[in-house]
Every structure is written in C-alpha cells, then in structure tokens.
C-alpha cells in the first residue's frame, strides 16, 4: 500500500510494509526521522507527538494510511542547531530537559498549546501538557520554558 | 497489532456495505481508543473501515435552540468553537476536559459516543442535555442510547452522523478525573431547561444514565444543600482499582452539588 505525505515541507511517497504501520513507525523507520520518540506502548506518554495539519497528535495512535495526502511536522522540521525554534531556545535557557527523551514531544505539544491559546499561566501550561510525561525534570522548568517561549513566539 | 484490511469509503452507503460484507469489521473515526486497543491486541478486527473520507460528517451549526455537531467533529473543535461556547458553554467545557490535548485534536464525538466507554465524558452530555443521536438510518433519543458497558442502541453497521443538543437555559459539568488518564471517575452534567432539571451521570455505572432521584430533589429545590439527604444507591456501580462503587456513589452526589453551585 502506497501513501504520499508531506513531512517538514518535503513530499514523500512511502510504500507501507503493512496496513497496520503506525505513523511513528513510518517517520522513524522509513524516513529515518528518529527525533520523534516512542516512550510507551499504550499511547499515554506523548513522546511521539508531531503536528498533523498543524495540530499536535500522538503519532503512535494514528495509522500511517490515515494520513495519506496530509502534512506532518516533526521536531526536525521546526528549527536547526544554529537557528532554534523559540520553544527549543526556551527549553535550553530554562534547563527544561535532563535525559531529553520526552523533549521532542514536549516541544511539539507546547508549540501547539501556545499557538492555540490566548495567554497561558502556570496552571494552563500544566493542564495543556497533560498528554506529555517527563520522568526527569519534575515539570517545573518545562512550565517555565513554555511561559518564556510564549513571550517570543 | 494484528493485520487487517483497510478501507476508506467515500459515502455512508459504501461504508455500511463494506461492513456487512466483512468478517469482523470495525469503523474507525478518530481512533484514539481503537488504535491503542488494537496495539494491545485487545481488538483484532479483520477489516478497519475509516470514516474520514465521508463528506458532511464534520461541523457545528446552531439554530432554533439546537446545537448540531457532526459525528466526525474533533473534541478540540467543540472545545474551541465560539458558537458552542456561547450556546452551551458547559458542552465546550466538557469537550475541553476530554483526555489530553493530543487526544482532543484527533478524537471525535461520534467515536466517543458510539464506543460508550463507561468513563467517557460526552455521554453525560448526551443524556444530561436530552440530545438526539442521528444515524444513517434513524434518530435515537439520548435517554435510550446507552445500554450497557460499551453497548449502545446502535445496530451492527449503523453509523452516527450527527448529534443534536437542545440549548438549555443554563448547564454545568463537573468531573472528578482520574489523575493519570483524565477519564471521568465520575462526571455529572446538570442542565436547567426553563426550571426543569436534567442530570446526566457518567463514570459511575456501566454506562451513562440519568440520576432521577437527584433530578426530583433539584426540581423541588435547586440548591446544593438540598442534595445532602439524597441517597445515591451504589448497586451495579463500577468497582475497580480507581474507585469503589461506594466511593463513586459518594462522588455522584459531590459532583452534582458542585455542578449546582456552578450553575449559579
Ligand atoms: S509513544 Fe507514548 S504516547 Fe506515543
Ligand atoms: S527529560 Fe527525561 S523524560 Fe523528560
């Protein structure tokens, strides 16, 4: 089965090995975009969050066939090492990551949250990131980073 | 996840025809319950019929005192809709409390209602607001829709197309979420239609239901303290590691009180 998707602005024709391939499998294993992580088997951790048509979704809870013809942005598509996205810069400034495993998903969720909210306070950020689990930071600096990025986005 | 045949029909007729021909088919809407369930191998359909290709199943319209929401409308669209927020703010609030942000961007109202998860949020609104569920074949009253654990009035192959929510004078939804999953341990929606009170409860029993004993009391006296003496029997309530049946019965009363306070 063939699908055609746009990932980070580039169009890809992908031959799916099986209809049950998840979007995250295609991103990581076929397109080698390994910035999108898999942190669980139950669609609960948010590490695999990407943007689908501009909104944050869990790429482990979507079949690749479902997104035929659609546009996806992954962590690789939002900034470069020399030109970080404001959210990435804020995570670095605020020391909002330790092991970094949750970070790509956190950043993709946080960007959607900031783009689709009027003005976020501490509580709204915590609620808005309910779909992302971090094992290291205790969330405090993540919340700080999102509040900081909100000013520069 | 086991293998399956994938179909993406363009019309309702095509979808139901595919369903009737298949061995063990299932409809796919937003997939936020179905796909994780299939990953766990708790569901192993032979045929997955994706409803995303069917036009006209998505969207929100408000007219004549009714909010009509297409079955394929995502939770985030309902939560962020100005039209819903001004007609039935409690419904927008409820949608904004479902799961997490990523789930709300993907999950659909029809999918949630058709699944009848005992802890889902929308069923409280379908029952509490006295909604009408439209399918490709008929209209089903919200009161008659939820039958049991994951069981509804839908026939095999039947597809929800939209849901009509009558606009109440005022309404409020209060939920005690499971702190990890954000599913409702108990959720209570109270709606006031010109002085007539309806109470929809989710999370407590095998499926959403109307709490008639609470309605009776509130129809006499719309005051949170009036609920102090009400007995909520826990017979048949869910009893699991998240909460005992007895605790859920207690929560029904507490969430109802909070909803009355929120009604203002
Ligand atoms: S990998 Fe954990 S939610 Fe997708
Ligand atoms: S930084 Fe390690 S899981 Fe979040």
JSON list of N, CA and C in Angstrom, two decimals, chain A residues 1 18-20 22 40-43 46 49 52 55-58 60-63 65-68 70 109 112 116 127-128 130-132, chain B residues 1-6 8 28-32 35-36 38-40 48 50 52 76 80 99-106 180-182:
[
{"chain": "A", "resi": 1, "resn": "UNK", "atom": "N", "xyz": [0.84, -1.20, 0.00]},
{"chain": "A", "resi": 1, "resn": "UNK", "atom": "CA", "xyz": [0.00, 0.00, 0.00]},
{"chain": "A", "resi": 1, "resn": "UNK", "atom": "C", "xyz": [0.88, 1.25, 0.00]},
{"chain": "A", "resi": 18, "resn": "UNK", "atom": "N", "xyz": [2.95, -2.81, 5.77]},
{"chain": "A", "resi": 18, "resn": "UNK", "atom": "CA", "xyz": [1.67, -3.43, 6.12]},
{"chain": "A", "resi": 18, "resn": "UNK", "atom": "C", "xyz": [0.67, -2.32, 6.43]},
{"chain": "A", "resi": 19, "resn": "UNK", "atom": "N", "xyz": [-0.63, -2.63, 6.31]},
{"chain": "A", "resi": 19, "resn": "UNK", "atom": "CA", "xyz": [-1.62, -1.58, 6.61]},
{"chain": "A", "resi": 19, "resn": "UNK", "atom": "C", "xyz": [-1.58, -1.15, 8.07]},
{"chain": "A", "resi": 20, "resn": "UNK", "atom": "N", "xyz": [-1.06, -2.03, 8.95]},
{"chain": "A", "resi": 20, "resn": "UNK", "atom": "CA", "xyz": [-1.10, -1.66, 10.37]},
{"chain": "A", "resi": 20, "resn": "UNK", "atom": "C", "xyz": [0.11, -0.83, 10.81]},
{"chain": "A", "resi": 22, "resn": "UNK", "atom": "N", "xyz": [2.13, 2.17, 12.01]},
{"chain": "A", "resi": 22, "resn": "UNK", "atom": "CA", "xyz": [1.75, 3.41, 12.67]},
{"chain": "A", "resi": 22, "resn": "UNK", "atom": "C", "xyz": [2.52, 4.56, 12.03]},
{"chain": "A", "resi": 40, "resn": "UNK", "atom": "N", "xyz": [6.21, 4.64, 25.07]},
{"chain": "A", "resi": 40, "resn": "UNK", "atom": "CA", "xyz": [5.28, 3.72, 25.71]},
{"chain": "A", "resi": 40, "resn": "UNK", "atom": "C", "xyz": [4.62, 2.89, 24.63]},
{"chain": "A", "resi": 41, "resn": "UNK", "atom": "N", "xyz": [3.83, 1.94, 25.11]},
{"chain": "A", "resi": 41, "resn": "UNK", "atom": "CA", "xyz": [3.13, 1.05, 24.18]},
{"chain": "A", "resi": 41, "resn": "UNK", "atom": "C", "xyz": [1.63, 1.29, 24.23]},
{"chain": "A", "resi": 42, "resn": "UNK", "atom": "N", "xyz": [1.23, 2.29, 25.00]},
{"chain": "A", "resi": 42, "resn": "UNK", "atom": "CA", "xyz": [-0.19, 2.45, 25.32]},
{"chain": "A", "resi": 42, "resn": "UNK", "atom": "C", "xyz": [-0.74, 3.82, 24.92]},
{"chain": "A", "resi": 43, "resn": "UNK", "atom": "N", "xyz": [0.03, 4.60, 24.15]},
{"chain": "A", "resi": 43, "resn": "UNK", "atom": "CA", "xyz": [-0.41, 5.93, 23.71]},
{"chain": "A", "resi": 43, "resn": "UNK", "atom": "C", "xyz": [-0.71, 6.88, 24.87]},
{"chain": "A", "resi": 46, "resn": "UNK", "atom": "N", "xyz": [3.14, 10.68, 25.20]},
{"chain": "A", "resi": 46, "resn": "UNK", "atom": "CA", "xyz": [3.30, 11.91, 24.41]},
{"chain": "A", "resi": 46, "resn": "UNK", "atom": "C", "xyz": [4.67, 12.10, 23.77]},
{"chain": "A", "resi": 49, "resn": "UNK", "atom": "N", "xyz": [4.76, 12.86, 19.94]},
{"chain": "A", "resi": 49, "resn": "UNK", "atom": "CA", "xyz": [3.91, 13.94, 19.43]},
{"chain": "A", "resi": 49, "resn": "UNK", "atom": "C", "xyz": [4.53, 14.65, 18.22]},
{"chain": "A", "resi": 52, "resn": "UNK", "atom": "N", "xyz": [0.10, 17.29, 12.93]},
{"chain": "A", "resi": 52, "resn": "UNK", "atom": "CA", "xyz": [-0.58, 16.80, 11.74]},
{"chain": "A", "resi": 52, "resn": "UNK", "atom": "C", "xyz": [-1.51, 17.92, 11.30]},
{"chain": "A", "resi": 55, "resn": "UNK", "atom": "N", "xyz": [-1.70, 20.58, 14.02]},
{"chain": "A", "resi": 55, "resn": "UNK", "atom": "CA", "xyz": [-2.10, 20.33, 15.42]},
{"chain": "A", "resi": 55, "resn": "UNK", "atom": "C", "xyz": [-1.36, 19.13, 15.99]},
{"chain": "A", "resi": 56, "resn": "UNK", "atom": "N", "xyz": [-1.08, 19.22, 17.30]},
{"chain": "A", "resi": 56, "resn": "UNK", "atom": "CA", "xyz": [-0.32, 18.16, 17.97]},
{"chain": "A", "resi": 56, "resn": "UNK", "atom": "C", "xyz": [-1.14, 16.88, 18.08]},
{"chain": "A", "resi": 57, "resn": "UNK", "atom": "N", "xyz": [-0.54, 15.78, 17.67]},
{"chain": "A", "resi": 57, "resn": "UNK", "atom": "CA", "xyz": [-1.19, 14.47, 17.77]},
{"chain": "A", "resi": 57, "resn": "UNK", "atom": "C", "xyz": [-0.13, 13.44, 18.17]},
{"chain": "A", "resi": 58, "resn": "UNK", "atom": "N", "xyz": [-0.61, 12.31, 18.69]},
{"chain": "A", "resi": 58, "resn": "UNK", "atom": "CA", "xyz": [0.32, 11.23, 19.04]},
{"chain": "A", "resi": 58, "resn": "UNK", "atom": "C", "xyz": [0.50, 10.34, 17.81]},
{"chain": "A", "resi": 60, "resn": "UNK", "atom": "N", "xyz": [1.81, 7.64, 17.53]},
{"chain": "A", "resi": 60, "resn": "UNK", "atom": "CA", "xyz": [1.67, 6.20, 17.80]},
{"chain": "A", "resi": 60, "resn": "UNK", "atom": "C", "xyz": [0.21, 5.81, 17.90]},
{"chain": "A", "resi": 61, "resn": "UNK", "atom": "N", "xyz": [-0.71, 6.79, 17.79]},
{"chain": "A", "resi": 61, "resn": "UNK", "atom": "CA", "xyz": [-2.13, 6.48, 17.88]},
{"chain": "A", "resi": 61, "resn": "UNK", "atom": "C", "xyz": [-2.82, 6.80, 16.56]},
{"chain": "A", "resi": 62, "resn": "UNK", "atom": "N", "xyz": [-2.03, 6.81, 15.49]},
{"chain": "A", "resi": 62, "resn": "UNK", "atom": "CA", "xyz": [-2.56, 7.08, 14.15]},
{"chain": "A", "resi": 62, "resn": "UNK", "atom": "C", "xyz": [-1.92, 6.09, 13.19]},
{"chain": "A", "resi": 63, "resn": "UNK", "atom": "N", "xyz": [-2.73, 5.51, 12.34]},
{"chain": "A", "resi": 63, "resn": "UNK", "atom": "CA", "xyz": [-2.18, 4.62, 11.32]},
{"chain": "A", "resi": 63, "resn": "UNK", "atom": "C", "xyz": [-1.59, 5.48, 10.21]},
{"chain": "A", "resi": 65, "resn": "UNK", "atom": "N", "xyz": [-1.70, 4.93, 7.10]},
{"chain": "A", "resi": 65, "resn": "UNK", "atom": "CA", "xyz": [-2.66, 5.05, 5.98]},
{"chain": "A", "resi": 65, "resn": "UNK", "atom": "C", "xyz": [-3.67, 6.16, 6.20]},
{"chain": "A", "resi": 66, "resn": "UNK", "atom": "N", "xyz": [-3.93, 6.49, 7.45]},
{"chain": "A", "resi": 66, "resn": "UNK", "atom": "CA", "xyz": [-4.91, 7.54, 7.73]},
{"chain": "A", "resi": 66, "resn": "UNK", "atom": "C", "xyz": [-4.43, 8.92, 7.29]},
{"chain": "A", "resi": 67, "resn": "UNK", "atom": "N", "xyz": [-3.13, 9.12, 7.18]},
{"chain": "A", "resi": 67, "resn": "UNK", "atom": "CA", "xyz": [-2.62, 10.47, 6.91]},
{"chain": "A", "resi": 67, "resn": "UNK", "atom": "C", "xyz": [-2.18, 10.66, 5.47]},
{"chain": "A", "resi": 68, "resn": "UNK", "atom": "N", "xyz": [-2.59, 9.74, 4.61]},
{"chain": "A", "resi": 68, "resn": "UNK", "atom": "CA", "xyz": [-2.28, 9.87, 3.18]},
{"chain": "A", "resi": 68, "resn": "UNK", "atom": "C", "xyz": [-2.72, 11.25, 2.70]},
{"chain": "A", "resi": 70, "resn": "UNK", "atom": "N", "xyz": [-1.63, 14.14, 3.70]},
{"chain": "A", "resi": 70, "resn": "UNK", "atom": "CA", "xyz": [-1.61, 15.21, 4.70]},
{"chain": "A", "resi": 70, "resn": "UNK", "atom": "C", "xyz": [-0.19, 15.67, 5.03]},
{"chain": "A", "resi": 109, "resn": "UNK", "atom": "N", "xyz": [4.07, 19.56, 21.56]},
{"chain": "A", "resi": 109, "resn": "UNK", "atom": "CA", "xyz": [2.81, 19.87, 22.26]},
{"chain": "A", "resi": 109, "resn": "UNK", "atom": "C", "xyz": [2.79, 21.31, 22.70]},
{"chain": "A", "resi": 112, "resn": "UNK", "atom": "N", "xyz": [1.95, 23.80, 19.90]},
{"chain": "A", "resi": 112, "resn": "UNK", "atom": "CA", "xyz": [0.51, 23.80, 19.61]},
{"chain": "A", "resi": 112, "resn": "UNK", "atom": "C", "xyz": [-0.23, 24.57, 20.71]},
{"chain": "A", "resi": 116, "resn": "UNK", "atom": "N", "xyz": [-2.37, 28.04, 20.08]},
{"chain": "A", "resi": 116, "resn": "UNK", "atom": "CA", "xyz": [-3.83, 27.97, 20.13]},
{"chain": "A", "resi": 116, "resn": "UNK", "atom": "C", "xyz": [-4.43, 28.43, 21.46]},
{"chain": "A", "resi": 127, "resn": "UNK", "atom": "N", "xyz": [-1.93, 22.11, 32.66]},
{"chain": "A", "resi": 127, "resn": "UNK", "atom": "CA", "xyz": [-3.08, 21.39, 32.10]},
{"chain": "A", "resi": 127, "resn": "UNK", "atom": "C", "xyz": [-2.87, 21.09, 30.63]},
{"chain": "A", "resi": 128, "resn": "UNK", "atom": "N", "xyz": [-2.31, 22.05, 29.92]},
{"chain": "A", "resi": 128, "resn": "UNK", "atom": "CA", "xyz": [-2.13, 21.90, 28.48]},
{"chain": "A", "resi": 128, "resn": "UNK", "atom": "C", "xyz": [-1.12, 20.82, 28.12]},
{"chain": "A", "resi": 130, "resn": "UNK", "atom": "N", "xyz": [-0.86, 17.97, 29.73]},
{"chain": "A", "resi": 130, "resn": "UNK", "atom": "CA", "xyz": [-1.29, 16.72, 30.39]},
{"chain": "A", "resi": 130, "resn": "UNK", "atom": "C", "xyz": [-0.96, 15.48, 29.57]},
{"chain": "A", "resi": 131, "resn": "UNK", "atom": "N", "xyz": [-0.88, 15.63, 28.26]},
{"chain": "A", "resi": 131, "resn": "UNK", "atom": "CA", "xyz": [-0.61, 14.47, 27.40]},
{"chain": "A", "resi": 131, "resn": "UNK", "atom": "C", "xyz": [0.86, 14.13, 27.25]},
{"chain": "A", "resi": 132, "resn": "UNK", "atom": "N", "xyz": [1.71, 14.77, 28.02]},
{"chain": "A", "resi": 132, "resn": "UNK", "atom": "CA", "xyz": [3.15, 14.51, 27.91]},
{"chain": "A", "resi": 132, "resn": "UNK", "atom": "C", "xyz": [3.73, 14.19, 29.27]},
{"chain": "B", "resi": 1, "resn": "UNK", "atom": "N", "xyz": [0.06, -5.15, 16.94]},
{"chain": "B", "resi": 1, "resn": "UNK", "atom": "CA", "xyz": [-1.24, -5.05, 16.27]},
{"chain": "B", "resi": 1, "resn": "UNK", "atom": "C", "xyz": [-1.35, -6.13, 15.19]},
{"chain": "B", "resi": 2, "resn": "UNK", "atom": "N", "xyz": [-2.49, -6.82, 15.17]},
{"chain": "B", "resi": 2, "resn": "UNK", "atom": "CA", "xyz": [-2.69, -7.82, 14.13]},
{"chain": "B", "resi": 2, "resn": "UNK", "atom": "C", "xyz": [-2.95, -7.14, 12.77]},
{"chain": "B", "resi": 3, "resn": "UNK", "atom": "N", "xyz": [-2.79, -7.89, 11.73]},
{"chain": "B", "resi": 3, "resn": "UNK", "atom": "CA", "xyz": [-3.09, -7.39, 10.38]},
{"chain": "B", "resi": 3, "resn": "UNK", "atom": "C", "xyz": [-4.60, -7.23, 10.19]},
{"chain": "B", "resi": 4, "resn": "UNK", "atom": "N", "xyz": [-4.95, -6.35, 9.26]},
{"chain": "B", "resi": 4, "resn": "UNK", "atom": "CA", "xyz": [-6.36, -6.16, 8.92]},
{"chain": "B", "resi": 4, "resn": "UNK", "atom": "C", "xyz": [-6.43, -5.59, 7.51]},
{"chain": "B", "resi": 5, "resn": "UNK", "atom": "N", "xyz": [-7.60, -5.63, 6.92]},
{"chain": "B", "resi": 5, "resn": "UNK", "atom": "CA", "xyz": [-7.82, -4.95, 5.65]},
{"chain": "B", "resi": 5, "resn": "UNK", "atom": "C", "xyz": [-8.29, -3.53, 5.95]},
{"chain": "B", "resi": 6, "resn": "UNK", "atom": "N", "xyz": [-7.73, -2.57, 5.24]},
{"chain": "B", "resi": 6, "resn": "UNK", "atom": "CA", "xyz": [-8.09, -1.17, 5.46]},
{"chain": "B", "resi": 6, "resn": "UNK", "atom": "C", "xyz": [-8.96, -0.67, 4.32]},
{"chain": "B", "resi": 8, "resn": "UNK", "atom": "N", "xyz": [-11.33, 2.83, 2.94]},
{"chain": "B", "resi": 8, "resn": "UNK", "atom": "CA", "xyz": [-11.69, 4.23, 3.17]},
{"chain": "B", "resi": 8, "resn": "UNK", "atom": "C", "xyz": [-12.82, 4.62, 2.21]},
{"chain": "B", "resi": 28, "resn": "UNK", "atom": "N", "xyz": [-13.56, 3.06, 11.99]},
{"chain": "B", "resi": 28, "resn": "UNK", "atom": "CA", "xyz": [-12.50, 3.90, 12.57]},
{"chain": "B", "resi": 28, "resn": "UNK", "atom": "C", "xyz": [-12.90, 5.35, 12.39]},
{"chain": "B", "resi": 29, "resn": "UNK", "atom": "N", "xyz": [-12.97, 6.08, 13.53]},
{"chain": "B", "resi": 29, "resn": "UNK", "atom": "CA", "xyz": [-13.25, 7.52, 13.44]},
{"chain": "B", "resi": 29, "resn": "UNK", "atom": "C", "xyz": [-11.97, 8.26, 13.82]},
{"chain": "B", "resi": 30, "resn": "UNK", "atom": "N", "xyz": [-11.88, 8.80, 15.04]},
{"chain": "B", "resi": 30, "resn": "UNK", "atom": "CA", "xyz": [-10.63, 9.48, 15.44]},
{"chain": "B", "resi": 30, "resn": "UNK", "atom": "C", "xyz": [-9.54, 8.49, 15.83]},
{"chain": "B", "resi": 31, "resn": "UNK", "atom": "N", "xyz": [-9.97, 7.31, 16.26]},
{"chain": "B", "resi": 31, "resn": "UNK", "atom": "CA", "xyz": [-9.02, 6.23, 16.55]},
{"chain": "B", "resi": 31, "resn": "UNK", "atom": "C", "xyz": [-8.31, 6.33, 17.89]},
{"chain": "B", "resi": 32, "resn": "UNK", "atom": "N", "xyz": [-8.69, 7.28, 18.74]},
{"chain": "B", "resi": 32, "resn": "UNK", "atom": "CA", "xyz": [-7.91, 7.47, 19.97]},
{"chain": "B", "resi": 32, "resn": "UNK", "atom": "C", "xyz": [-8.18, 6.40, 21.03]},
{"chain": "B", "resi": 35, "resn": "UNK", "atom": "N", "xyz": [-7.23, 2.57, 18.18]},
{"chain": "B", "resi": 35, "resn": "UNK", "atom": "CA", "xyz": [-5.85, 2.20, 17.79]},
{"chain": "B", "resi": 35, "resn": "UNK", "atom": "C", "xyz": [-5.03, 1.72, 19.00]},
{"chain": "B", "resi": 36, "resn": "UNK", "atom": "N", "xyz": [-5.06, 2.44, 20.13]},
{"chain": "B", "resi": 36, "resn": "UNK", "atom": "CA", "xyz": [-4.38, 1.87, 21.30]},
{"chain": "B", "resi": 36, "resn": "UNK", "atom": "C", "xyz": [-4.92, 0.48, 21.68]},
{"chain": "B", "resi": 38, "resn": "UNK", "atom": "N", "xyz": [-6.17, -1.76, 19.65]},
{"chain": "B", "resi": 38, "resn": "UNK", "atom": "CA", "xyz": [-5.63, -2.72, 18.67]},
{"chain": "B", "resi": 38, "resn": "UNK", "atom": "C", "xyz": [-4.14, -2.98, 18.92]},
{"chain": "B", "resi": 39, "resn": "UNK", "atom": "N", "xyz": [-3.42, -1.94, 19.33]},
{"chain": "B", "resi": 39, "resn": "UNK", "atom": "CA", "xyz": [-2.00, -2.14, 19.64]},
{"chain": "B", "resi": 39, "resn": "UNK", "atom": "C", "xyz": [-1.82, -3.14, 20.78]},
{"chain": "B", "resi": 40, "resn": "UNK", "atom": "N", "xyz": [-2.73, -3.07, 21.74]},
{"chain": "B", "resi": 40, "resn": "UNK", "atom": "CA", "xyz": [-2.68, -4.01, 22.88]},
{"chain": "B", "resi": 40, "resn": "UNK", "atom": "C", "xyz": [-3.23, -5.39, 22.51]},
{"chain": "B", "resi": 48, "resn": "UNK", "atom": "N", "xyz": [-10.85, -2.76, 8.93]},
{"chain": "B", "resi": 48, "resn": "UNK", "atom": "CA", "xyz": [-10.98, -1.44, 9.53]},
{"chain": "B", "resi": 48, "resn": "UNK", "atom": "C", "xyz": [-11.55, -0.51, 8.47]},
{"chain": "B", "resi": 50, "resn": "UNK", "atom": "N", "xyz": [-12.41, 3.13, 7.65]},
{"chain": "B", "resi": 50, "resn": "UNK", "atom": "CA", "xyz": [-12.09, 4.51, 8.06]},
{"chain": "B", "resi": 50, "resn": "UNK", "atom": "C", "xyz": [-13.18, 5.46, 7.54]},
{"chain": "B", "resi": 52, "resn": "UNK", "atom": "N", "xyz": [-13.10, 8.66, 7.62]},
{"chain": "B", "resi": 52, "resn": "UNK", "atom": "CA", "xyz": [-12.56, 10.00, 7.37]},
{"chain": "B", "resi": 52, "resn": "UNK", "atom": "C", "xyz": [-12.82, 10.50, 5.95]},
{"chain": "B", "resi": 76, "resn": "UNK", "atom": "N", "xyz": [-11.41, 18.98, 20.07]},
{"chain": "B", "resi": 76, "resn": "UNK", "atom": "CA", "xyz": [-10.81, 20.32, 20.14]},
{"chain": "B", "resi": 76, "resn": "UNK", "atom": "C", "xyz": [-11.68, 21.33, 19.38]},
{"chain": "B", "resi": 80, "resn": "UNK", "atom": "N", "xyz": [-13.13, 24.58, 21.22]},
{"chain": "B", "resi": 80, "resn": "UNK", "atom": "CA", "xyz": [-12.68, 25.89, 20.76]},
{"chain": "B", "resi": 80, "resn": "UNK", "atom": "C", "xyz": [-13.75, 26.66, 19.99]},
{"chain": "B", "resi": 99, "resn": "UNK", "atom": "N", "xyz": [-9.62, 13.66, 27.88]},
{"chain": "B", "resi": 99, "resn": "UNK", "atom": "CA", "xyz": [-8.25, 13.15, 27.65]},
{"chain": "B", "resi": 99, "resn": "UNK", "atom": "C", "xyz": [-7.20, 14.23, 27.79]},
{"chain": "B", "resi": 100, "resn": "UNK", "atom": "N", "xyz": [-6.37, 14.36, 26.78]},
{"chain": "B", "resi": 100, "resn": "UNK", "atom": "CA", "xyz": [-5.34, 15.40, 26.78]},
{"chain": "B", "resi": 100, "resn": "UNK", "atom": "C", "xyz": [-5.39, 16.12, 25.43]},
{"chain": "B", "resi": 101, "resn": "UNK", "atom": "N", "xyz": [-4.53, 17.11, 25.27]},
{"chain": "B", "resi": 101, "resn": "UNK", "atom": "CA", "xyz": [-4.58, 17.95, 24.07]},
{"chain": "B", "resi": 101, "resn": "UNK", "atom": "C", "xyz": [-4.46, 17.15, 22.78]},
{"chain": "B", "resi": 102, "resn": "UNK", "atom": "N", "xyz": [-3.55, 16.19, 22.75]},
{"chain": "B", "resi": 102, "resn": "UNK", "atom": "CA", "xyz": [-3.36, 15.42, 21.53]},
{"chain": "B", "resi": 102, "resn": "UNK", "atom": "C", "xyz": [-4.59, 14.57, 21.21]},
{"chain": "B", "resi": 103, "resn": "UNK", "atom": "N", "xyz": [-5.18, 14.00, 22.24]},
{"chain": "B", "resi": 103, "resn": "UNK", "atom": "CA", "xyz": [-6.40, 13.20, 22.05]},
{"chain": "B", "resi": 103, "resn": "UNK", "atom": "C", "xyz": [-7.53, 14.09, 21.54]},
{"chain": "B", "resi": 104, "resn": "UNK", "atom": "N", "xyz": [-7.64, 15.29, 22.09]},
{"chain": "B", "resi": 104, "resn": "UNK", "atom": "CA", "xyz": [-8.73, 16.19, 21.67]},
{"chain": "B", "resi": 104, "resn": "UNK", "atom": "C", "xyz": [-8.54, 16.67, 20.22]},
{"chain": "B", "resi": 105, "resn": "UNK", "atom": "N", "xyz": [-7.31, 16.73, 19.76]},
{"chain": "B", "resi": 105, "resn": "UNK", "atom": "CA", "xyz": [-7.08, 17.12, 18.37]},
{"chain": "B", "resi": 105, "resn": "UNK", "atom": "C", "xyz": [-7.47, 16.03, 17.39]},
{"chain": "B", "resi": 106, "resn": "UNK", "atom": "N", "xyz": [-7.71, 14.86, 17.87]},
{"chain": "B", "resi": 106, "resn": "UNK", "atom": "CA", "xyz": [-7.89, 13.71, 16.99]},
{"chain": "B", "resi": 106, "resn": "UNK", "atom": "C", "xyz": [-9.23, 13.00, 17.23]},
{"chain": "B", "resi": 180, "resn": "UNK", "atom": "N", "xyz": [-4.36, 10.25, 36.23]},
{"chain": "B", "resi": 180, "resn": "UNK", "atom": "CA", "xyz": [-3.45, 9.80, 35.17]},
{"chain": "B", "resi": 180, "resn": "UNK", "atom": "C", "xyz": [-4.11, 9.85, 33.80]},
{"chain": "B", "resi": 181, "resn": "UNK", "atom": "N", "xyz": [-5.28, 9.27, 33.66]},
{"chain": "B", "resi": 181, "resn": "UNK", "atom": "CA", "xyz": [-5.87, 9.13, 32.32]},
{"chain": "B", "resi": 181, "resn": "UNK", "atom": "C", "xyz": [-6.78, 10.28, 31.94]},
{"chain": "B", "resi": 182, "resn": "UNK", "atom": "N", "xyz": [-7.21, 11.06, 32.91]},
{"chain": "B", "resi": 182, "resn": "UNK", "atom": "CA", "xyz": [-8.19, 12.14, 32.72]},
{"chain": "B", "resi": 182, "resn": "UNK", "atom": "C", "xyz": [-9.58, 11.62, 32.36]}
]
